[in-house]
Tab-separated table of C-alpha atoms in Angstrom:
chain	number	residue	atom	x	y	z
M	1	MET	CA	-137.619	-61.263	-104.305
M	2	GLN	CA	-134.950	-59.516	-102.688
M	3	SER	CA	-131.849	-58.642	-104.674
M	4	MET	CA	-128.697	-60.187	-103.593
M	5	PRO	CA	-125.721	-58.111	-102.625
M	6	PRO	CA	-123.052	-57.986	-105.344
M	7	GLU	CA	-120.281	-60.452	-105.174
M	8	PRO	CA	-116.870	-59.020	-104.221
M	9	ALA	CA	-115.526	-59.722	-107.730
M	10	GLU	CA	-118.352	-57.668	-109.280
M	11	GLU	CA	-117.630	-54.773	-106.904
M	12	ALA	CA	-113.967	-54.838	-107.905
M	13	ALA	CA	-114.895	-54.754	-111.615
M	14	ASP	CA	-117.200	-51.781	-111.049
M	15	ALA	CA	-114.423	-50.025	-109.138
M	16	VAL	CA	-111.970	-50.602	-112.011
M	17	VAL	CA	-114.434	-49.195	-114.539
M	18	LEU	CA	-115.130	-46.279	-112.314
M	19	SER	CA	-111.454	-45.537	-111.785
M	20	ALA	CA	-110.820	-45.774	-115.554
M	21	GLU	CA	-113.566	-43.206	-116.110
M	22	GLU	CA	-112.096	-41.078	-113.341
M	23	ARG	CA	-108.651	-41.367	-114.907
M	24	ALA	CA	-110.036	-40.284	-118.280
M	25	ALA	CA	-111.794	-37.304	-116.662
M	26	MET	CA	-108.644	-36.381	-114.739
M	27	ALA	CA	-106.568	-36.574	-117.921
M	28	GLU	CA	-109.061	-34.321	-119.674
M	29	ILE	CA	-108.967	-31.840	-116.776
M	30	ASP	CA	-105.137	-31.873	-116.840
M	31	GLU	CA	-105.176	-31.182	-120.594
M	32	VAL	CA	-107.575	-28.258	-120.134
M	33	LEU	CA	-105.398	-26.862	-117.337
M	34	ARG	CA	-102.240	-27.214	-119.474
M	35	ALA	CA	-103.955	-25.456	-122.374
M	36	ARG	CA	-105.086	-22.671	-120.034
M	37	GLU	CA	-101.554	-22.271	-118.636
M	38	GLU	CA	-100.145	-22.134	-122.171
M	39	SER	CA	-102.732	-19.520	-123.150
M	40	LEU	CA	-101.885	-17.385	-120.124
M	41	ARG	CA	-98.170	-17.728	-120.846
M	42	LEU	CA	-98.712	-16.668	-124.479
M	43	LEU	CA	-100.839	-13.705	-123.401
M	44	ALA	CA	-98.136	-12.587	-120.972
M	45	GLU	CA	-95.485	-12.963	-123.671
M	46	MET	CA	-97.575	-10.910	-126.119
M	47	GLU	CA	-98.044	-8.196	-123.494
M	48	ASN	CA	-94.274	-8.124	-122.847
M	49	LEU	CA	-93.615	-7.845	-126.599
M	50	ARG	CA	-96.118	-4.991	-126.871
M	51	LYS	CA	-94.472	-3.149	-123.968
M	52	ARG	CA	-90.982	-3.735	-125.404
M	53	ALA	CA	-92.085	-2.449	-128.833
M	54	ALA	CA	-93.617	0.647	-127.220
M	55	ARG	CA	-90.338	1.279	-125.346
M	56	ASP	CA	-88.346	0.823	-128.563
M	57	VAL	CA	-90.578	3.273	-130.446
M	58	GLU	CA	-90.292	5.814	-127.627
M	59	SER	CA	-86.523	5.377	-127.535
M	60	ALA	CA	-86.265	5.792	-131.320
M	61	ARG	CA	-88.397	8.934	-131.134
M	62	LYS	CA	-86.327	10.313	-128.291
M	63	PHE	CA	-82.859	9.424	-129.549
M	64	GLY	CA	-83.382	8.935	-133.295
M	65	THR	CA	-81.663	12.213	-134.121
M	66	GLU	CA	-78.706	11.544	-131.826
M	67	ARG	CA	-76.350	10.602	-134.684
M	68	LEU	CA	-77.425	13.591	-136.782
M	69	LEU	CA	-76.985	15.983	-133.891
M	70	GLY	CA	-73.586	14.503	-133.069
M	71	ASP	CA	-72.564	15.031	-136.692
M	72	LEU	CA	-73.833	18.636	-136.604
M	73	LEU	CA	-71.750	19.574	-133.561
M	74	PRO	CA	-68.608	20.240	-135.674
M	75	VAL	CA	-70.687	22.651	-137.768
M	76	ALA	CA	-71.736	24.491	-134.598
M	77	ASP	CA	-68.093	24.521	-133.453
M	78	SER	CA	-67.031	25.987	-136.792
M	79	LEU	CA	-69.669	28.713	-136.545
M	80	GLN	CA	-68.506	29.480	-133.002
M	81	ARG	CA	-64.905	29.839	-134.210
M	82	GLY	CA	-66.150	32.150	-136.981
M	83	LEU	CA	-67.684	34.441	-134.392
M	84	GLU	CA	-64.303	34.666	-132.684
M	85	VAL	CA	-62.591	36.085	-135.807
M	86	PRO	CA	-61.646	39.724	-135.214
M	87	GLN	CA	-63.947	42.230	-136.870
M	88	GLY	CA	-62.722	43.705	-140.127
M	89	ASP	CA	-61.213	40.476	-141.484
M	90	SER	CA	-64.046	39.731	-143.896
M	91	ALA	CA	-61.942	37.534	-146.211
M	92	LYS	CA	-61.212	35.072	-143.391
M	93	LEU	CA	-64.793	35.232	-142.208
M	94	ARG	CA	-66.076	34.463	-145.739
M	95	GLU	CA	-63.599	31.599	-146.111
M	96	GLY	CA	-64.707	30.191	-142.746
M	97	MET	CA	-68.360	30.465	-143.762
M	98	GLN	CA	-67.660	28.590	-147.011
M	99	LEU	CA	-65.837	25.818	-145.130
M	100	THR	CA	-68.648	25.622	-142.580
M	101	LEU	CA	-71.281	25.449	-145.322
M	102	ALA	CA	-69.321	22.671	-147.064
M	103	LEU	CA	-69.145	20.768	-143.749
M	104	LEU	CA	-72.886	21.236	-143.223
M	105	ASP	CA	-73.691	20.088	-146.779
M	106	LYS	CA	-71.513	16.997	-146.313
M	107	THR	CA	-73.178	16.162	-142.980
M	108	LEU	CA	-76.695	16.590	-144.353
M	109	ALA	CA	-75.884	14.494	-147.429
M	110	ALA	CA	-74.515	11.735	-145.180
M	111	HIS	CA	-77.938	11.615	-143.517
M	112	GLY	CA	-79.849	11.316	-146.808
M	113	LEU	CA	-80.694	14.982	-147.454
M	114	ARG	CA	-80.271	15.953	-151.107
M	115	VAL	CA	-80.321	19.478	-152.525
M	116	LEU	CA	-82.680	20.344	-155.382
M	117	ASP	CA	-81.062	23.101	-157.453
M	118	PRO	CA	-83.072	22.905	-160.688
M	119	GLN	CA	-81.532	25.902	-162.511
M	120	GLY	CA	-82.076	25.357	-166.259
M	121	GLN	CA	-83.940	22.065	-165.770
M	122	THR	CA	-87.472	21.238	-166.896
M	123	PHE	CA	-90.065	22.455	-164.385
M	124	ASP	CA	-91.435	19.584	-162.266
M	125	PRO	CA	-94.468	20.542	-160.149
M	126	ALA	CA	-93.799	17.542	-157.885
M	127	LEU	CA	-90.413	19.020	-156.887
M	128	HIS	CA	-90.652	22.731	-157.709
M	129	GLN	CA	-93.009	25.522	-156.737
M	130	ALA	CA	-93.397	28.229	-159.383
M	131	MET	CA	-93.284	31.718	-157.889
M	132	SER	CA	-93.643	33.546	-161.200
M	133	THR	CA	-93.124	33.162	-164.922
M	134	VAL	CA	-90.969	34.965	-167.455
M	135	PRO	CA	-90.991	34.842	-171.246
M	136	ALA	CA	-89.041	31.930	-172.685
M	137	GLY	CA	-85.648	32.998	-173.854
M	138	GLU	CA	-82.713	30.947	-174.918
M	139	ILE	CA	-83.471	28.083	-172.524
M	140	GLY	CA	-86.961	27.347	-173.929
M	141	ALA	CA	-90.431	27.119	-172.422
M	142	GLY	CA	-91.286	25.161	-169.279
M	143	ARG	CA	-87.820	25.390	-167.804
M	144	VAL	CA	-86.516	26.867	-164.557
M	145	ALA	CA	-85.077	30.321	-165.286
M	146	ARG	CA	-84.157	31.217	-161.715
M	147	VAL	CA	-84.063	29.526	-158.329
M	148	PHE	CA	-85.213	31.680	-155.402
M	149	GLN	CA	-84.705	28.960	-152.833
M	150	LYS	CA	-83.254	25.487	-153.208
M	151	GLY	CA	-85.417	22.510	-152.390
M	152	TYR	CA	-84.561	19.352	-150.440
M	153	THR	CA	-85.442	15.667	-150.458
M	154	LEU	CA	-84.806	13.200	-147.653
M	155	ASN	CA	-84.273	9.671	-148.955
M	156	ASP	CA	-86.276	10.526	-152.106
M	157	ARG	CA	-89.136	12.136	-150.157
M	158	LEU	CA	-89.730	15.832	-150.741
M	159	VAL	CA	-88.959	17.901	-147.632
M	160	ARG	CA	-89.215	21.337	-149.251
M	161	PRO	CA	-89.903	22.210	-152.904
M	162	ALA	CA	-87.526	24.515	-154.748
M	163	LEU	CA	-89.016	27.998	-155.214
M	164	VAL	CA	-88.451	28.896	-158.870
M	165	VAL	CA	-89.226	31.204	-161.777
M	166	VAL	CA	-90.478	29.264	-164.817
M	167	THR	CA	-90.238	30.230	-168.481
M	168	GLU	CA	-93.401	30.339	-170.544
M	169	GLY	CA	-93.784	30.447	-174.251
């Protein structure tokens, strides 16, 4: 027996099923393409953020001291004026140096630098570096008898320890 050709109604039904399957496949392909586009867009955005962060870090490294340097310019100006004082006027020169030092101290303090002047305080090896020892006198043992060089902290981080003489007893 020979098979009979499909009726036109059966062909139409097969075509509808086929087009529904095609539509489902096309929808799936569209979803995959949208997801791929979104992934590429996110990758590009992440790359732009990385580049922007690198530029910001470079800019901060390059210009991070700009405010400090701008604040130090009056100190440099004061020193320049001190050099212009006629020789032989040591009282004015000393007074100018004291004013300049006060201006420098104020500027450094405004930027978070604190002076460690531990004269008479208890010796702290985290902040002080003992250069020598002397017998304990009136101030007692384990205290700073003399400061050779002041120390400094920047926002509570040690920049330079104070160089000191410590009493022993």
